[in-house]
């Protein structure tokens, strides 16, 4: 019953986010921020001189002022160390580190140590850290980690107790992240899958960006004829295929993929999804999984097939355009679009892109909350974080990001499209490590078995359902 209530709350949360984005997209910024920096080269200051003593006094006064500010905010003035961890790409790492450096400059007595890396293996690593009580003070989390890893209530700090330091009123709906009255985490942004395209390649093929399902199918033949066998309109790895198949089935049948730990689709219906994937390969719309492996195209932005414009479309999160865009010779060629027309329903799943929580092993929870406040709500911190984790869910964060001029218009447009097109909440197991782990995950096993002829569409559907039921019945 709780799962169903939470899903309703998440759906209301996305509706609120859609309204906020539409209002934001329609508004015209009335002011822009300008920053200037000047550098002065001065003569060396002799130790013990009046000028040296003056500078020493100024520095001491600055430290006293900072201590007074921290004291007024109820934070410690003692020297302390916080730890924080996250996953992501290089651009996210750089932006987050800049925000942390600015926070430490504001509070010189607080040192922040960071650990970060790519997604592969990260969830398993953090699951072990949570179970051993060794996770960092502040953790970036997946959308369902607060229940997956915090079910006993002994892992995550109740953020309601820190509302004097983290302004929770900026977040529209926090019920989905509350368990037994405790707020275990706060959402950073909302996410859903959307299409991104390399328009330069489509222009070379002489075809427009696909709007309808028929347009997509026709684009494969056009790419092959005009550009050659190595060119494809889009690509889908195994996780992409699982999400794209669910989008297709929900768009066709109009029912949620999973509710109450029960898949709402029959083996026959799911088999149609696998047959759809096969039809995209046959129509030269997507390359085979073998071709993806041969071209080391996972992630695709690290492969020449993407940077060279041979594979021209990716189905990914609205929050994940930065790296594929930066990898293109002409980044401005990357555009987004609505999902394909021609279906009776709007399918596809949405969720929080990620969240932040504070662990109960943190010795300085007030100061940890102040760091989250700086990154999620404070104009300076938000501007430095930019939209590396998507368009902020925090009202103050969204306003601050727009005022800073750091809004990535592609991400903002993709977010609007994604939340408009994807209408079903994601179930908490869909992205669990047992399902999506590389090589050993359910999706990899099933889609590879189907791709390499080890089973047909009906057999693949049965494999998928059996694997899901085994997990959801535990």
Tab-separated table of C-alpha atoms in Angstrom:
chain	number	residue	atom	x	y	z
A	1	UNK	CA	0.000	0.000	0.000
A	2	UNK	CA	2.879	2.313	0.842
A	3	UNK	CA	4.415	1.731	-2.619
A	4	UNK	CA	1.175	2.815	-4.314
A	5	UNK	CA	0.877	5.924	-2.119
A	6	UNK	CA	4.485	6.867	-2.775
A	7	UNK	CA	3.959	6.465	-6.534
A	8	UNK	CA	0.997	8.845	-6.387
A	9	UNK	CA	3.120	11.322	-4.422
A	10	UNK	CA	5.971	11.084	-6.948
A	11	UNK	CA	3.509	11.632	-9.804
A	12	UNK	CA	2.171	14.774	-8.096
A	13	UNK	CA	5.765	15.872	-7.581
A	14	UNK	CA	6.472	15.634	-11.315
A	15	UNK	CA	3.281	17.490	-12.187
A	16	UNK	CA	4.441	20.338	-9.938
A	17	UNK	CA	7.869	20.286	-11.587
A	18	UNK	CA	6.273	20.426	-15.053
A	19	UNK	CA	4.274	23.522	-14.066
A	20	UNK	CA	7.359	25.201	-12.644
A	21	UNK	CA	9.381	24.478	-15.788
A	22	UNK	CA	6.662	25.731	-18.119
A	23	UNK	CA	6.445	28.977	-16.165
A	24	UNK	CA	10.228	29.250	-16.211
A	25	UNK	CA	10.513	28.559	-19.955
A	26	UNK	CA	7.897	31.205	-20.714
A	27	UNK	CA	9.551	33.886	-18.631
A	28	UNK	CA	12.136	36.265	-20.057
A	29	UNK	CA	15.082	37.028	-17.851
A	30	UNK	CA	14.963	40.677	-16.889
A	31	UNK	CA	18.499	40.954	-15.650
A	32	UNK	CA	21.877	39.367	-16.258
A	33	UNK	CA	24.733	38.972	-13.900
A	34	UNK	CA	28.198	40.190	-14.773
A	35	UNK	CA	31.343	39.296	-12.959
A	36	UNK	CA	34.701	40.966	-13.325
A	37	UNK	CA	37.994	40.209	-11.782
A	38	UNK	CA	41.021	42.423	-11.480
A	39	UNK	CA	44.506	41.419	-10.516
A	40	UNK	CA	47.104	43.632	-8.982
A	41	UNK	CA	50.790	42.970	-8.856
A	42	UNK	CA	52.272	44.613	-5.784
A	43	UNK	CA	55.692	44.898	-4.307
A	44	UNK	CA	56.934	42.357	-1.787
A	45	UNK	CA	55.918	43.110	1.785
A	46	UNK	CA	58.756	43.096	4.295
A	47	UNK	CA	58.046	40.917	7.342
A	48	UNK	CA	57.521	43.022	10.474
A	49	UNK	CA	56.731	46.163	8.523
A	50	UNK	CA	53.618	48.204	9.196
A	51	UNK	CA	52.128	46.975	5.916
A	52	UNK	CA	52.820	43.352	6.855
A	53	UNK	CA	51.227	43.806	10.268
A	54	UNK	CA	48.219	45.471	8.637
A	55	UNK	CA	47.737	42.539	6.289
A	56	UNK	CA	48.071	40.076	9.156
A	57	UNK	CA	45.451	42.024	11.089
A	58	UNK	CA	43.129	42.018	8.069
A	59	UNK	CA	43.457	38.239	7.708
A	60	UNK	CA	42.791	37.727	11.403
A	61	UNK	CA	39.775	39.999	11.210
A	62	UNK	CA	38.455	38.023	8.236
A	63	UNK	CA	38.780	34.759	10.177
A	64	UNK	CA	37.026	36.299	13.168
A	65	UNK	CA	34.248	37.553	10.876
A	66	UNK	CA	33.853	34.095	9.366
A	67	UNK	CA	33.759	32.524	12.830
A	68	UNK	CA	31.127	35.027	13.906
A	69	UNK	CA	29.013	34.190	10.838
A	70	UNK	CA	29.313	30.468	11.525
A	71	UNK	CA	28.462	31.086	15.169
A	72	UNK	CA	25.426	33.176	14.273
A	73	UNK	CA	24.240	30.379	11.979
A	74	UNK	CA	24.571	27.889	14.803
A	75	UNK	CA	27.516	26.117	13.192
A	76	UNK	CA	30.730	25.154	14.916
A	77	UNK	CA	33.688	27.541	14.796
A	78	UNK	CA	36.098	24.694	15.517
A	79	UNK	CA	38.172	23.084	12.766
A	80	UNK	CA	36.297	20.047	11.458
A	81	UNK	CA	36.289	17.741	8.429
A	82	UNK	CA	33.271	16.564	6.426
A	83	UNK	CA	33.280	13.860	3.760
A	84	UNK	CA	31.094	13.690	0.653
A	85	UNK	CA	30.770	11.202	-2.203
A	86	UNK	CA	29.095	11.137	-5.603
A	87	UNK	CA	29.268	9.485	-9.011
A	88	UNK	CA	29.221	11.133	-12.428
A	89	UNK	CA	31.298	12.320	-15.364
A	90	UNK	CA	34.179	14.751	-15.444
A	91	UNK	CA	32.035	17.851	-15.884
A	92	UNK	CA	29.992	16.935	-12.790
A	93	UNK	CA	33.153	16.300	-10.798
A	94	UNK	CA	34.598	19.694	-11.746
A	95	UNK	CA	31.410	21.629	-10.981
A	96	UNK	CA	30.902	19.947	-7.610
A	97	UNK	CA	34.489	20.524	-6.566
A	98	UNK	CA	34.183	24.217	-7.431
A	99	UNK	CA	31.096	24.495	-5.229
A	100	UNK	CA	32.856	22.695	-2.377
A	101	UNK	CA	35.869	25.011	-2.668
A	102	UNK	CA	33.568	28.037	-2.456
A	103	UNK	CA	31.883	26.551	0.622
A	104	UNK	CA	35.262	26.025	2.313
A	105	UNK	CA	36.214	29.599	1.480
A	106	UNK	CA	33.030	30.789	3.166
A	107	UNK	CA	33.693	28.542	6.172
A	108	UNK	CA	37.497	28.157	6.426
A	109	UNK	CA	37.179	26.039	9.550
A	110	UNK	CA	35.284	23.345	7.629
A	111	UNK	CA	37.382	21.067	5.448
A	112	UNK	CA	35.491	18.913	2.937
A	113	UNK	CA	37.071	15.734	1.586
A	114	UNK	CA	35.558	14.317	-1.603
A	115	UNK	CA	35.411	10.892	-3.216
A	116	UNK	CA	33.844	10.325	-6.604
A	117	UNK	CA	33.924	8.094	-9.655
A	118	UNK	CA	31.956	6.617	-12.529
A	119	UNK	CA	28.685	4.746	-12.121
A	120	UNK	CA	29.973	1.230	-12.849
A	121	UNK	CA	30.187	-0.615	-9.540
A	122	UNK	CA	29.274	2.483	-7.535
A	123	UNK	CA	25.951	1.225	-6.186
A	124	UNK	CA	27.485	-2.031	-4.937
A	125	UNK	CA	30.375	-0.115	-3.365
A	126	UNK	CA	27.994	2.228	-1.556
A	127	UNK	CA	25.700	-0.604	-0.481
A	128	UNK	CA	28.658	-2.234	1.264
A	129	UNK	CA	29.675	1.087	2.838
A	130	UNK	CA	26.145	1.651	4.170
A	131	UNK	CA	25.967	-1.862	5.637
A	132	UNK	CA	29.334	-1.429	7.366
A	133	UNK	CA	28.622	2.075	8.640
A	134	UNK	CA	31.526	3.444	6.602
A	135	UNK	CA	29.709	5.684	4.114
A	136	UNK	CA	30.691	9.321	3.820
A	137	UNK	CA	28.912	12.037	5.807
A	138	UNK	CA	27.047	13.337	2.748
A	139	UNK	CA	26.131	10.943	-0.037
A	140	UNK	CA	24.682	11.408	-3.488
A	141	UNK	CA	22.134	8.623	-3.813
A	142	UNK	CA	19.995	6.886	-6.371
A	143	UNK	CA	16.272	7.698	-6.237
A	144	UNK	CA	15.367	4.653	-4.137
A	145	UNK	CA	18.458	4.148	-2.001
A	146	UNK	CA	16.734	5.600	1.057
A	147	UNK	CA	14.543	2.479	1.159
A	148	UNK	CA	16.942	-0.019	-0.456
A	149	UNK	CA	19.761	0.663	1.997
A	150	UNK	CA	17.989	2.453	4.835
A	151	UNK	CA	15.095	0.153	5.587
A	152	UNK	CA	16.035	-0.308	9.226
A	153	UNK	CA	16.150	3.435	9.896
A	154	UNK	CA	19.741	3.262	11.140
A	155	UNK	CA	21.560	4.573	8.046
A	156	UNK	CA	20.259	8.039	7.162
A	157	UNK	CA	19.801	11.099	9.359
A	158	UNK	CA	16.310	12.582	9.620
A	159	UNK	CA	16.684	15.826	7.659
A	160	UNK	CA	13.588	17.220	9.341
A	161	UNK	CA	15.807	17.669	12.386
A	162	UNK	CA	18.140	19.899	10.344
A	163	UNK	CA	15.573	22.255	8.810
A	164	UNK	CA	17.228	25.251	10.491
A	165	UNK	CA	20.284	24.632	8.308
A	166	UNK	CA	18.723	23.154	5.137
A	167	UNK	CA	15.644	25.038	3.902
A	168	UNK	CA	13.230	22.204	3.175
A	169	UNK	CA	10.432	24.582	2.196
A	170	UNK	CA	12.123	25.002	-1.199
A	171	UNK	CA	11.179	21.433	-2.169
A	172	UNK	CA	7.627	20.993	-3.424
A	173	UNK	CA	6.904	17.486	-2.155
A	174	UNK	CA	9.128	15.436	0.131
A	175	UNK	CA	6.672	12.677	1.065
A	176	UNK	CA	8.193	10.124	-1.357
A	177	UNK	CA	11.488	10.441	0.549
A	178	UNK	CA	9.961	10.174	4.013
A	179	UNK	CA	9.853	6.816	5.808
A	180	UNK	CA	8.183	6.373	9.194
A	181	UNK	CA	8.070	10.147	9.589
A	182	UNK	CA	11.778	10.583	8.878
A	183	UNK	CA	12.981	12.543	5.849
A	184	UNK	CA	15.922	10.475	4.688
A	185	UNK	CA	16.957	12.366	1.564
A	186	UNK	CA	16.121	15.347	-0.670
A	187	UNK	CA	15.755	15.194	-4.477
A	188	UNK	CA	18.174	17.184	-6.601
A	189	UNK	CA	16.164	17.097	-9.834
A	190	UNK	CA	13.628	14.996	-11.713
A	191	UNK	CA	14.604	12.711	-14.573
A	192	UNK	CA	13.142	10.768	-17.473
A	193	UNK	CA	14.530	9.448	-20.743
A	194	UNK	CA	14.430	11.564	-23.864
A	195	UNK	CA	16.024	11.580	-27.332
A	196	UNK	CA	19.146	13.566	-28.168
A	197	UNK	CA	20.340	13.849	-31.760
A	198	UNK	CA	23.384	14.938	-33.744
A	199	UNK	CA	21.631	17.200	-36.222
A	200	UNK	CA	24.726	17.519	-38.429
A	201	UNK	CA	24.536	13.827	-39.322
A	202	UNK	CA	20.812	14.022	-40.042
A	203	UNK	CA	21.487	16.999	-42.311
A	204	UNK	CA	24.125	14.981	-44.147
A	205	UNK	CA	21.588	12.184	-44.623
A	206	UNK	CA	19.059	14.700	-45.901
A	207	UNK	CA	16.347	13.711	-43.420
A	208	UNK	CA	14.754	15.702	-40.561
A	209	UNK	CA	14.886	14.718	-36.903
A	210	UNK	CA	12.206	11.988	-36.514
A	211	UNK	CA	8.913	13.176	-35.050
A	212	UNK	CA	6.784	10.061	-35.560
A	213	UNK	CA	7.431	6.341	-35.252
A	214	UNK	CA	7.199	6.026	-39.024
A	215	UNK	CA	9.778	8.832	-39.382
A	216	UNK	CA	12.162	6.877	-37.168
A	217	UNK	CA	11.770	3.670	-39.162
A	218	UNK	CA	12.271	5.523	-42.448
A	219	UNK	CA	15.415	7.256	-41.224
A	220	UNK	CA	17.311	3.967	-41.033
A	221	UNK	CA	17.025	3.309	-44.760
A	222	UNK	CA	17.941	6.931	-45.543
A	223	UNK	CA	21.104	6.725	-43.422
A	224	UNK	CA	22.169	3.494	-45.089
A	225	UNK	CA	21.501	4.772	-48.597
A	226	UNK	CA	22.949	8.278	-48.243
A	227	UNK	CA	25.789	7.723	-45.752
A	228	UNK	CA	26.623	4.009	-45.757
A	229	UNK	CA	26.268	0.845	-43.690
A	230	UNK	CA	28.222	2.233	-40.737
A	231	UNK	CA	25.763	5.071	-40.084
A	232	UNK	CA	22.734	4.676	-37.804
A	233	UNK	CA	20.087	7.166	-36.618
A	234	UNK	CA	20.437	6.020	-32.990
A	235	UNK	CA	21.920	3.411	-30.666
A	236	UNK	CA	20.606	1.445	-27.688
A	237	UNK	CA	22.733	-0.541	-25.219
A	238	UNK	CA	21.114	-3.190	-23.012
A	239	UNK	CA	19.868	-0.775	-20.335
A	240	UNK	CA	18.662	1.622	-23.042
A	241	UNK	CA	16.775	-1.254	-24.659
A	242	UNK	CA	14.997	-2.155	-21.436
A	243	UNK	CA	13.826	1.425	-20.930
A	244	UNK	CA	12.967	1.974	-24.591
A	245	UNK	CA	10.966	-1.266	-24.658
A	246	UNK	CA	8.976	-0.218	-21.599
A	247	UNK	CA	8.342	3.206	-23.187
A	248	UNK	CA	7.051	1.426	-26.311
A	249	UNK	CA	4.773	-0.967	-24.406
A	250	UNK	CA	3.370	1.726	-22.101
A	251	UNK	CA	2.771	3.973	-25.130
A	252	UNK	CA	0.916	1.143	-26.837
A	253	UNK	CA	-1.093	-0.266	-23.913
A	254	UNK	CA	-1.327	2.671	-21.511
A	255	UNK	CA	-0.636	0.737	-18.337
A	256	UNK	CA	2.124	1.055	-15.774
A	257	UNK	CA	5.028	-1.389	-16.068
A	258	UNK	CA	4.952	-2.482	-12.417
A	259	UNK	CA	2.606	-1.756	-9.526
A	260	UNK	CA	2.613	-3.379	-6.105
A	261	UNK	CA	5.671	-5.510	-7.000
A	262	UNK	CA	3.747	-7.043	-9.880
A	263	UNK	CA	4.471	-6.612	-13.597
A	264	UNK	CA	1.287	-5.590	-15.415
A	265	UNK	CA	2.335	-7.085	-18.762
A	266	UNK	CA	1.939	-10.631	-20.021
A	267	UNK	CA	4.694	-12.655	-21.652
A	268	UNK	CA	2.961	-12.157	-25.002
A	269	UNK	CA	2.906	-8.369	-24.604
A	270	UNK	CA	6.534	-8.236	-23.505
A	271	UNK	CA	7.474	-10.431	-26.472
A	272	UNK	CA	6.089	-7.657	-28.689
A	273	UNK	CA	8.632	-5.345	-27.120
A	274	UNK	CA	11.520	-7.642	-28.010
A	275	UNK	CA	10.169	-7.986	-31.537
A	276	UNK	CA	10.119	-4.181	-31.773
A	277	UNK	CA	13.814	-4.041	-30.830
A	278	UNK	CA	14.593	-6.622	-33.498
A	279	UNK	CA	12.610	-4.645	-36.067
A	280	UNK	CA	14.730	-1.545	-35.342
A	281	UNK	CA	17.876	-3.540	-36.079
A	282	UNK	CA	16.391	-4.930	-39.276
A	283	UNK	CA	15.351	-1.431	-40.395
A	284	UNK	CA	18.935	-0.180	-39.855
A	285	UNK	CA	17.732	2.218	-37.140
A	286	UNK	CA	20.030	0.843	-34.412
A	287	UNK	CA	23.276	-1.161	-34.491
A	288	UNK	CA	23.418	-4.638	-32.961
A	289	UNK	CA	24.815	-5.264	-29.495
A	290	UNK	CA	27.784	-6.967	-31.145
A	291	UNK	CA	28.535	-3.760	-33.065
A	292	UNK	CA	28.294	-1.735	-29.845
A	293	UNK	CA	30.829	-4.079	-28.222
A	294	UNK	CA	33.119	-4.020	-31.278
A	295	UNK	CA	33.159	-0.211	-31.248
A	296	UNK	CA	33.602	0.094	-27.465
A	297	UNK	CA	30.526	2.288	-27.518
A	298	UNK	CA	29.369	1.990	-23.925
A	299	UNK	CA	29.293	4.825	-23.006
A	300	UNK	CA	28.826	5.951	-26.582
A	301	UNK	CA	30.448	9.380	-26.152
A	302	UNK	CA	33.823	7.705	-25.679
A	303	UNK	CA	33.678	5.974	-29.051
A	304	UNK	CA	34.625	7.297	-32.520
A	305	UNK	CA	31.219	6.189	-33.799
A	306	UNK	CA	29.725	9.059	-31.784
A	307	UNK	CA	32.481	11.632	-32.061
A	308	UNK	CA	32.719	10.900	-35.783
A	309	UNK	CA	28.987	11.342	-36.293
A	310	UNK	CA	28.280	7.785	-37.459
A	311	UNK	CA	25.720	7.020	-34.758
A	312	UNK	CA	23.494	10.045	-34.504
A	313	UNK	CA	21.056	9.546	-31.640
A	314	UNK	CA	21.028	8.543	-27.973
A	315	UNK	CA	18.106	7.692	-25.715
A	316	UNK	CA	19.267	8.883	-22.321
A	317	UNK	CA	18.302	10.869	-19.243
A	318	UNK	CA	17.368	14.514	-19.621
A	319	UNK	CA	20.139	15.203	-17.100
A	320	UNK	CA	22.852	13.372	-19.074
A	321	UNK	CA	23.474	15.456	-22.191
A	322	UNK	CA	26.695	17.187	-21.107
A	323	UNK	CA	29.215	14.469	-21.968
A	324	UNK	CA	27.735	13.368	-25.333
A	325	UNK	CA	27.379	17.013	-26.334
A	326	UNK	CA	30.944	17.921	-25.342
A	327	UNK	CA	32.313	14.933	-27.281
A	328	UNK	CA	30.940	16.172	-30.617
A	329	UNK	CA	33.178	18.222	-32.943
A	330	UNK	CA	30.279	20.659	-33.139
A	331	UNK	CA	28.525	20.547	-29.728
A	332	UNK	CA	25.821	22.936	-30.940
A	333	UNK	CA	24.649	20.231	-33.347
A	334	UNK	CA	23.187	18.270	-30.434
A	335	UNK	CA	19.438	18.808	-30.153
A	336	UNK	CA	16.588	17.165	-28.279
A	337	UNK	CA	13.039	16.261	-29.250
A	338	UNK	CA	9.772	14.895	-27.934
A	339	UNK	CA	9.300	11.148	-27.969
A	340	UNK	CA	7.799	9.704	-31.116
A	341	UNK	CA	4.191	10.382	-32.084
A	342	UNK	CA	1.869	7.700	-33.407
A	343	UNK	CA	0.824	5.931	-30.199
A	344	UNK	CA	-2.480	6.079	-28.271
A	345	UNK	CA	-0.782	6.801	-24.936
A	346	UNK	CA	2.180	8.646	-23.466
A	347	UNK	CA	4.444	5.982	-22.043
A	348	UNK	CA	7.802	6.060	-20.336
A	349	UNK	CA	8.893	6.324	-16.716
A	350	UNK	CA	10.133	9.193	-14.559
A	351	UNK	CA	11.888	9.376	-11.183
A	352	UNK	CA	14.111	11.636	-9.131
A	353	UNK	CA	17.407	11.869	-10.975
A	354	UNK	CA	19.324	11.530	-7.729
A	355	UNK	CA	19.121	12.678	-4.145
A	356	UNK	CA	21.413	13.762	-1.303
A	357	UNK	CA	21.346	12.359	2.202
A	358	UNK	CA	23.357	12.597	5.424
A	359	UNK	CA	24.421	9.418	7.186
A	360	UNK	CA	23.860	8.824	10.888
A	361	UNK	CA	27.590	8.230	11.312
A	362	UNK	CA	28.226	11.895	10.458
A	363	UNK	CA	29.712	13.675	13.484
A	364	UNK	CA	28.676	17.134	12.287
A	365	UNK	CA	25.151	16.871	10.801
A	366	UNK	CA	24.409	20.608	11.112
A	367	UNK	CA	27.480	21.509	9.101
A	368	UNK	CA	26.696	18.749	6.583
A	369	UNK	CA	23.213	20.246	6.160
A	370	UNK	CA	24.794	23.673	5.649
A	371	UNK	CA	26.856	22.224	2.787
A	372	UNK	CA	23.700	20.831	1.178
A	373	UNK	CA	21.996	24.194	1.637
A	374	UNK	CA	24.941	25.843	-0.131
A	375	UNK	CA	24.873	23.424	-3.058
A	376	UNK	CA	21.102	23.170	-3.529
A	377	UNK	CA	19.628	26.527	-2.431
A	378	UNK	CA	22.358	29.170	-2.120
A	379	UNK	CA	22.835	31.367	-5.235
A	380	UNK	CA	26.627	31.057	-5.156
A	381	UNK	CA	26.692	27.307	-4.733
A	382	UNK	CA	23.879	26.670	-7.224
A	383	UNK	CA	25.618	28.769	-9.886
A	384	UNK	CA	28.792	26.702	-9.479
A	385	UNK	CA	26.972	23.371	-9.478
A	386	UNK	CA	25.229	24.572	-12.682
A	387	UNK	CA	22.925	21.904	-14.128
A	388	UNK	CA	25.342	18.991	-13.871
A	389	UNK	CA	22.652	17.066	-11.989
A	390	UNK	CA	19.774	18.424	-14.013
A	391	UNK	CA	17.435	21.369	-13.597
A	392	UNK	CA	17.111	21.965	-9.823
A	393	UNK	CA	14.002	20.695	-8.090
A	394	UNK	CA	14.499	23.323	-5.398
A	395	UNK	CA	12.533	26.495	-6.186
A	396	UNK	CA	15.346	28.666	-4.843
A	397	UNK	CA	17.852	26.582	-6.774
A	398	UNK	CA	16.015	27.009	-10.068
A	399	UNK	CA	15.681	30.769	-9.578
A	400	UNK	CA	19.347	31.086	-8.618
A	401	UNK	CA	20.515	29.027	-11.587
A	402	UNK	CA	18.535	31.135	-14.037
A	403	UNK	CA	19.755	34.367	-12.451
A	404	UNK	CA	23.348	33.157	-12.753
A	405	UNK	CA	23.015	32.638	-16.487
A	406	UNK	CA	24.361	29.084	-16.092
A	407	UNK	CA	21.232	27.321	-17.282
A	408	UNK	CA	21.972	24.903	-20.089
A	409	UNK	CA	19.080	25.490	-22.466
A	410	UNK	CA	19.400	21.997	-23.973
A	411	UNK	CA	19.043	20.380	-20.545
A	412	UNK	CA	16.170	22.681	-19.659
A	413	UNK	CA	14.311	21.888	-22.875
A	414	UNK	CA	15.026	18.168	-22.509
A	415	UNK	CA	13.646	18.281	-18.962
A	416	UNK	CA	10.439	19.909	-20.127
A	417	UNK	CA	10.018	17.335	-22.918
A	418	UNK	CA	10.945	14.396	-20.704
A	419	UNK	CA	8.504	15.239	-17.921
A	420	UNK	CA	5.744	15.989	-20.404
A	421	UNK	CA	6.216	12.810	-22.420
A	422	UNK	CA	6.922	10.256	-19.665
A	423	UNK	CA	3.835	9.815	-17.522
A	424	UNK	CA	4.401	6.697	-15.389
A	425	UNK	CA	6.471	6.569	-12.151
A	426	UNK	CA	9.373	4.135	-12.168
A	427	UNK	CA	9.182	1.228	-9.749
A	428	UNK	CA	11.906	1.009	-7.128
A	429	UNK	CA	13.461	-2.160	-8.543
A	430	UNK	CA	13.778	-1.194	-12.209
A	431	UNK	CA	17.313	0.152	-11.811
A	432	UNK	CA	18.526	-2.094	-9.000
A	433	UNK	CA	21.991	-3.590	-9.427
A	434	UNK	CA	20.595	-7.101	-9.974
A	435	UNK	CA	18.747	-5.801	-13.024
A	436	UNK	CA	21.150	-3.374	-14.642
A	437	UNK	CA	24.630	-4.509	-13.648
A	438	UNK	CA	26.960	-4.835	-16.637
A	439	UNK	CA	27.442	-8.472	-17.813
A	440	UNK	CA	25.814	-10.005	-14.720
A	441	UNK	CA	22.588	-7.991	-14.611
A	442	UNK	CA	19.178	-9.253	-15.726
A	443	UNK	CA	18.924	-6.828	-18.651
A	444	UNK	CA	22.356	-7.748	-19.986
A	445	UNK	CA	21.635	-11.467	-19.769
A	446	UNK	CA	18.198	-11.276	-21.382
A	447	UNK	CA	18.929	-8.822	-24.178
A	448	UNK	CA	22.217	-10.531	-25.041
A	449	UNK	CA	20.531	-13.939	-25.118
A	450	UNK	CA	17.932	-12.526	-27.481
A	451	UNK	CA	20.473	-10.625	-29.615
A	452	UNK	CA	22.740	-13.644	-30.113
A	453	UNK	CA	19.935	-16.050	-30.966
A	454	UNK	CA	20.016	-18.050	-27.750
A	455	UNK	CA	16.291	-17.475	-27.300
A	456	UNK	CA	13.391	-16.006	-29.248
A	457	UNK	CA	11.143	-13.092	-28.266
A	458	UNK	CA	8.815	-15.278	-26.178
A	459	UNK	CA	11.742	-16.911	-24.403
A	460	UNK	CA	13.311	-13.523	-23.684
A	461	UNK	CA	10.016	-12.248	-22.289
A	462	UNK	CA	9.799	-15.270	-19.977
A	463	UNK	CA	13.419	-14.791	-18.846
A	464	UNK	CA	12.730	-11.141	-18.051
A	465	UNK	CA	9.512	-11.844	-16.149
A	466	UNK	CA	11.049	-14.719	-14.185
A	467	UNK	CA	14.004	-12.545	-13.169
A	468	UNK	CA	11.758	-9.674	-12.130
A	469	UNK	CA	9.441	-11.920	-10.128
A	470	UNK	CA	12.390	-13.514	-8.334
A	471	UNK	CA	13.578	-10.098	-7.202
A	472	UNK	CA	10.183	-8.594	-6.344
A	473	UNK	CA	9.037	-11.634	-4.372
A	474	UNK	CA	11.920	-11.426	-1.879
